[in-house]
Coordinates of C-alpha atoms in Angstrom, one line a residue:
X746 CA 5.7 -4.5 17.6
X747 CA 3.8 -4.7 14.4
X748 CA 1.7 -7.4 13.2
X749 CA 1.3 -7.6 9.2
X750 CA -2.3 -8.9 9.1
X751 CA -2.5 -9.9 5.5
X752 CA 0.0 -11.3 3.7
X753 CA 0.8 -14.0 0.6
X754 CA 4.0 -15.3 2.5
X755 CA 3.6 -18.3 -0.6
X756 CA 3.9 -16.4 -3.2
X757 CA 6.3 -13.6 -2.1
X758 CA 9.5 -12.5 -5.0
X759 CA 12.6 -13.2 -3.1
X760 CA 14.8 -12.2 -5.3
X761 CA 15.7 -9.6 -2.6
X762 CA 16.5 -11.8 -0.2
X763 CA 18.4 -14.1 -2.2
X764 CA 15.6 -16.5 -2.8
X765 CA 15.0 -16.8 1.2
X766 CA 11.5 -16.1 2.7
X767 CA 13.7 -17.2 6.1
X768 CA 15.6 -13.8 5.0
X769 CA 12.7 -12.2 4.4
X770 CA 10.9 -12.7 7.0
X771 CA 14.3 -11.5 9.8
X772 CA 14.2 -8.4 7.2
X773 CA 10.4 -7.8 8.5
X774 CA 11.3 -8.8 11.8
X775 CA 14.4 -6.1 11.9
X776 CA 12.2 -3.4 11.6
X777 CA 9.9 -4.7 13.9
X778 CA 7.1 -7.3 12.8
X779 CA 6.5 -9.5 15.0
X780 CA 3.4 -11.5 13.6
X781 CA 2.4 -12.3 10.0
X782 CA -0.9 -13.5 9.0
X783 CA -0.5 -15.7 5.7
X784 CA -3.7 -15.8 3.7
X785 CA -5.4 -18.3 1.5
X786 CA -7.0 -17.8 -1.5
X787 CA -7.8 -21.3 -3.4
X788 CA -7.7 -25.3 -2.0
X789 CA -4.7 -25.2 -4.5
X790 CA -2.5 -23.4 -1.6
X791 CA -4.6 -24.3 1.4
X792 CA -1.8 -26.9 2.1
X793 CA 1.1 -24.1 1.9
X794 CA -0.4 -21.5 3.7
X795 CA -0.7 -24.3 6.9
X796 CA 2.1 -25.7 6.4
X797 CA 4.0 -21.8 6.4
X798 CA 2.1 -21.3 9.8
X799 CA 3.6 -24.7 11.1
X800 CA 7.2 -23.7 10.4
X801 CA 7.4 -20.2 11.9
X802 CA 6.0 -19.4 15.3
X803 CA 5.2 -15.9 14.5
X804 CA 3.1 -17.0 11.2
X805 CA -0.6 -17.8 11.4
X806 CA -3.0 -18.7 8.6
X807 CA -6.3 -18.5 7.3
X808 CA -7.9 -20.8 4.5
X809 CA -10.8 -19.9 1.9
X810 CA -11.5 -18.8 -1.9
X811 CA -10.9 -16.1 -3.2
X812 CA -13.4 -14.7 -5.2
X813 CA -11.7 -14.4 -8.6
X814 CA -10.4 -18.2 -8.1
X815 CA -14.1 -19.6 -7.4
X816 CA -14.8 -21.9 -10.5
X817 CA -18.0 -22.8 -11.9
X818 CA -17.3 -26.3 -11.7
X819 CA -15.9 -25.9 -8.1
X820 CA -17.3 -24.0 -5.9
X821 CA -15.9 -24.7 -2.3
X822 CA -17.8 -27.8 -0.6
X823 CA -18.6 -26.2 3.0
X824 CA -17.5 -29.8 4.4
X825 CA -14.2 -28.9 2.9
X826 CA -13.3 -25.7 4.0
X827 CA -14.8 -26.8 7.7
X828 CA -12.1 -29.1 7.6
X829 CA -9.6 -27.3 6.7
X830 CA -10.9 -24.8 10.1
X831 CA -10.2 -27.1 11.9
X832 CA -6.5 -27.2 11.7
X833 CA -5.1 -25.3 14.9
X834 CA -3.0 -22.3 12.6
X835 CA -5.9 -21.5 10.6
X836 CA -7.1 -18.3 12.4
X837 CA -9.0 -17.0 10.0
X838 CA -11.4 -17.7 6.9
X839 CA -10.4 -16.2 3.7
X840 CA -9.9 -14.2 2.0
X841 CA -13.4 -14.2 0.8
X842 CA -15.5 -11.8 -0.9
X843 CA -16.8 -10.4 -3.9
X844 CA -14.9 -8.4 -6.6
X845 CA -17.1 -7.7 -9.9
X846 CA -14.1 -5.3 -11.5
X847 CA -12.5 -8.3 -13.1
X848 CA -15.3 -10.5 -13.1
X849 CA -18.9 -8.8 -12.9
X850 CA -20.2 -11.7 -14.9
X851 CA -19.2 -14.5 -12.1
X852 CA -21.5 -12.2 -9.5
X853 CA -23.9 -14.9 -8.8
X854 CA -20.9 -17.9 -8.6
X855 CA -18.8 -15.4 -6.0
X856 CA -21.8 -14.5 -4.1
X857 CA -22.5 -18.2 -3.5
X858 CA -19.1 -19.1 -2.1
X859 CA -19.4 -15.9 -0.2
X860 CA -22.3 -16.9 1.4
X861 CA -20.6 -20.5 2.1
X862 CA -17.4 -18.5 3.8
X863 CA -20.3 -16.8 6.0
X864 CA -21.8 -20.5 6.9
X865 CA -18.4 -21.5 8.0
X866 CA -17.8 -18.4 10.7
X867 CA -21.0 -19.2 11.7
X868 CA -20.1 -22.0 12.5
X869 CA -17.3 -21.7 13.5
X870 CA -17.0 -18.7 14.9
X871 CA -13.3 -17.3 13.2
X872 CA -13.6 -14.1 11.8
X873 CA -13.7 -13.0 8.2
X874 CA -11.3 -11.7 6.0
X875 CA -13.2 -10.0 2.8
X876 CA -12.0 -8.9 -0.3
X877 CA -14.3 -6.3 -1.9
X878 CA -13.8 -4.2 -4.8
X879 CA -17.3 -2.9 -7.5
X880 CA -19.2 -4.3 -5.2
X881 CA -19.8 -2.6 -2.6
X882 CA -23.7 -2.7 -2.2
X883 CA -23.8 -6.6 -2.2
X884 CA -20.8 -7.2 0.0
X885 CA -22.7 -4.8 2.7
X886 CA -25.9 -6.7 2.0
X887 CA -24.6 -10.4 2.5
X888 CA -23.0 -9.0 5.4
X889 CA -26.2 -7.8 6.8
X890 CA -27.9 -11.0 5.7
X891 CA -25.3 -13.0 7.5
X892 CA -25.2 -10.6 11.1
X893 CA -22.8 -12.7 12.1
X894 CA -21.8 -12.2 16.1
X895 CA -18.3 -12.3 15.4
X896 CA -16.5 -9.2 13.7
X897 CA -14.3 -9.7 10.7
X898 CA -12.2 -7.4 8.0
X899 CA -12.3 -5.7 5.0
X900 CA -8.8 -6.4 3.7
X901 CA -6.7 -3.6 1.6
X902 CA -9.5 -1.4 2.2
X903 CA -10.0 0.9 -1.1
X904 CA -13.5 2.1 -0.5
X905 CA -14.9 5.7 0.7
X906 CA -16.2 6.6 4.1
X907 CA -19.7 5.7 3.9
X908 CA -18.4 2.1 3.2
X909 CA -16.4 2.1 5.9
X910 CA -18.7 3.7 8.3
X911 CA -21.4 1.1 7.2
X912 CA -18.7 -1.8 7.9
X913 CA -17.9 -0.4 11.2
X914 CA -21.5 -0.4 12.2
X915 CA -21.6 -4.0 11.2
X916 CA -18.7 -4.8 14.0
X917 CA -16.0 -5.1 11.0
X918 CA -12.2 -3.9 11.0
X919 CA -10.7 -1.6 8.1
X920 CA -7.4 -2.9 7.5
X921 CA -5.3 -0.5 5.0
X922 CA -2.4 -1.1 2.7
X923 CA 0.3 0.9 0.6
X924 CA -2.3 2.2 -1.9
X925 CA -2.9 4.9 1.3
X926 CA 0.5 5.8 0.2
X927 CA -0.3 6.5 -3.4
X928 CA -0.6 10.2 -4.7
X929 CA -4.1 9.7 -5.8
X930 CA -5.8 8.1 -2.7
X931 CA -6.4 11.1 -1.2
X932 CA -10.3 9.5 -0.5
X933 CA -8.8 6.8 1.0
X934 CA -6.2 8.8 3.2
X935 CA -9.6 10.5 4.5
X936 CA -11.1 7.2 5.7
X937 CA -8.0 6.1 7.2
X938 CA -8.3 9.6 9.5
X939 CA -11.2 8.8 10.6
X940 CA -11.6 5.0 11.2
X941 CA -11.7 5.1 14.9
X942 CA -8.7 3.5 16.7
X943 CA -9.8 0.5 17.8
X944 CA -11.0 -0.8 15.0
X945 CA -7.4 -0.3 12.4
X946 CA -5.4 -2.9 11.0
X947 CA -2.2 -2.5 8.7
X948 CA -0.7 -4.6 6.0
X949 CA 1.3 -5.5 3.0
X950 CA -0.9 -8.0 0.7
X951 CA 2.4 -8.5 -0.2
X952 CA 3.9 -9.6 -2.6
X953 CA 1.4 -6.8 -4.5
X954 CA 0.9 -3.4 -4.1
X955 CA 3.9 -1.7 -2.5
X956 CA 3.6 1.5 -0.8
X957 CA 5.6 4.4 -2.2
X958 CA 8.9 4.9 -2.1
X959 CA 8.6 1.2 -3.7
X960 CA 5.6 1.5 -6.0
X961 CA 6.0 -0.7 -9.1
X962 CA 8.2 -3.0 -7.0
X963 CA 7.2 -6.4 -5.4
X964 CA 6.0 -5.9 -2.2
X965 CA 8.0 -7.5 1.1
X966 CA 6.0 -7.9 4.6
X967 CA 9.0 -5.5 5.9
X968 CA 7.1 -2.7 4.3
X969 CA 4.4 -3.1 6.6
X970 CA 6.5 -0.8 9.0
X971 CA 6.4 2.3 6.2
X972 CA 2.5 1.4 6.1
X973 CA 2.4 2.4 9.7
X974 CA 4.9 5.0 9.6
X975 CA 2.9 7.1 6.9
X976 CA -0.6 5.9 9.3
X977 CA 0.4 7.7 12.1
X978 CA 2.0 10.6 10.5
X979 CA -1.8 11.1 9.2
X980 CA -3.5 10.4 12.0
X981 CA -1.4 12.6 14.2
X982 CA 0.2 10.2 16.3
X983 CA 3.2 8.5 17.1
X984 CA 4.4 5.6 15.4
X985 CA 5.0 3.4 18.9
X986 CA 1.1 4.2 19.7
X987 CA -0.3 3.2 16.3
X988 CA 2.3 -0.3 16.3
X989 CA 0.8 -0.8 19.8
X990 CA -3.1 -0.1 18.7
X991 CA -2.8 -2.0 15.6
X992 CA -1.3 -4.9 17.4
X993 CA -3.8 -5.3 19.9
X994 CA -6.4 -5.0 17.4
X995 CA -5.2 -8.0 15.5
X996 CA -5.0 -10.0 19.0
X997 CA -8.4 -8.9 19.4
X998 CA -10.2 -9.6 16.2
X999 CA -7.6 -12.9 15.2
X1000 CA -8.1 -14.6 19.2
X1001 CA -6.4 -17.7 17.9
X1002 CA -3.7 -16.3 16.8
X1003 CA -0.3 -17.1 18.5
X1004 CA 1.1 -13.4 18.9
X1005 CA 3.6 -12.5 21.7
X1006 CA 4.9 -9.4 22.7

């Protein structure tokens, strides 16, 4: 069984499936996923993201800001998103972060809802999902600054080595997407050799960033399974011993999670 640990089950195309994320979800299921994880990235879609996770047994949730959605005249309230924790599907808080390629002139606004995210699993004690991308040095720092006792991820992991190796050491999980697919990732194909075992997730981020043969395409949680396919091809092992790692990973980092074999 595979478990797609980060996906945007809200805001998947369907056109595929005839407009039918009940369709598209027994697609992903056909080819062996048996979990989804369905992430939240504003208060706008907090509501469908638990509301997704009450519907379908094998979907769970987490609930947070993204960093390119923070506002300047609404940052999250931590009483807010605390609440919203406390709703039984919501596993998970995020996706969180910081990402200064679009927006290095919000730096100081995302690093102040990051640093509310790392309140809330501190208080809480749910992992992190994190969202990094040009910003690698303060992402690492806050992380330090937090030393939170829980682990986390970095989703749709993009970064080289010494990034990973530094998140590692922190406790965190590498979770990797289709972009390890693409022709010019070999840096990334490196890392995903070398993150050790225990500590690898896969996904989609669907309904973005397909992995080749459907680059260009909308993304579909059912192409988590060519994610993993193409993982343990690289890695040198089989494709029934990476499902079964990856899967008791995400039990392991995501306890709250509802996943059954």
């Amino acid at each position: 069984m595979l478990v797609d640990s980060h996906c945007h089950l809200d805001r998947l195309d369907l056109a595929a499936h005839g407009g039918s994320l009940d369709a598209a979800l027994d697609a992903a299921r056909a080819c062996g996923v048996g979990h989804f994880l369905c992430i939240g990235v504003s208060a706008d879609n907090a509501a469908a993201v638990k509301a997704l996770a009450e519907a379908h047994s094998d979907v769970d949730c987490s609930v947070g800001v993204h960093p390119l959605d923070v506002e300047p005249d609404a940052v999250p309230a931590l009483d807010w998103l605390l609440g919203e924790l406390a709703h039984p599907r919501v596993v998970a808080i995020g996706e969180t972060g910081l990402d200064y390629h679009y927006q290095p002139e919000s730096a100081a606004l995302q690093q102040q809802a990051f640093r509310l995210h790392l309140e809330a699993a501190r208080l809480t004690g749910k992992p992190l999902v994190v969202h990094t991308r040009a910003a690698r040095a303060d992402t690492l720092q806050l992380l330090r600054e937090a030393a939170l006792p829980q682990a986390g991820v970095l989703h749709c992991f993009t970064e080289d080595w010494e990034m990973a190796r530094a998140a590692l050491d922190l406790g965190f999980y590498i979770s990797l997407s289709g972009i390890v697919t693409f022709r010019n990732a070999e840096a990334l194909r490196e890392v995903a050799r070398r993150v050790p075992a225990d500590r690898l997730l896969v996904e989609t981020d669907a309904p973005y960033l397909a992995p080749v043969p459907h680059r260009g395409k909308p993304n579909l949680p059912q192409y988590v399974r060519e994610v993993a396919e193409f993982l343990a091809e690289l890695r040198g092992v089989s494709f029934e011993t990476l499902a079964e790692q990856t899967t008791d990973n995400f039990r392991r980092l995501f306890p709250l999670a509802r996943v059954v074999c």
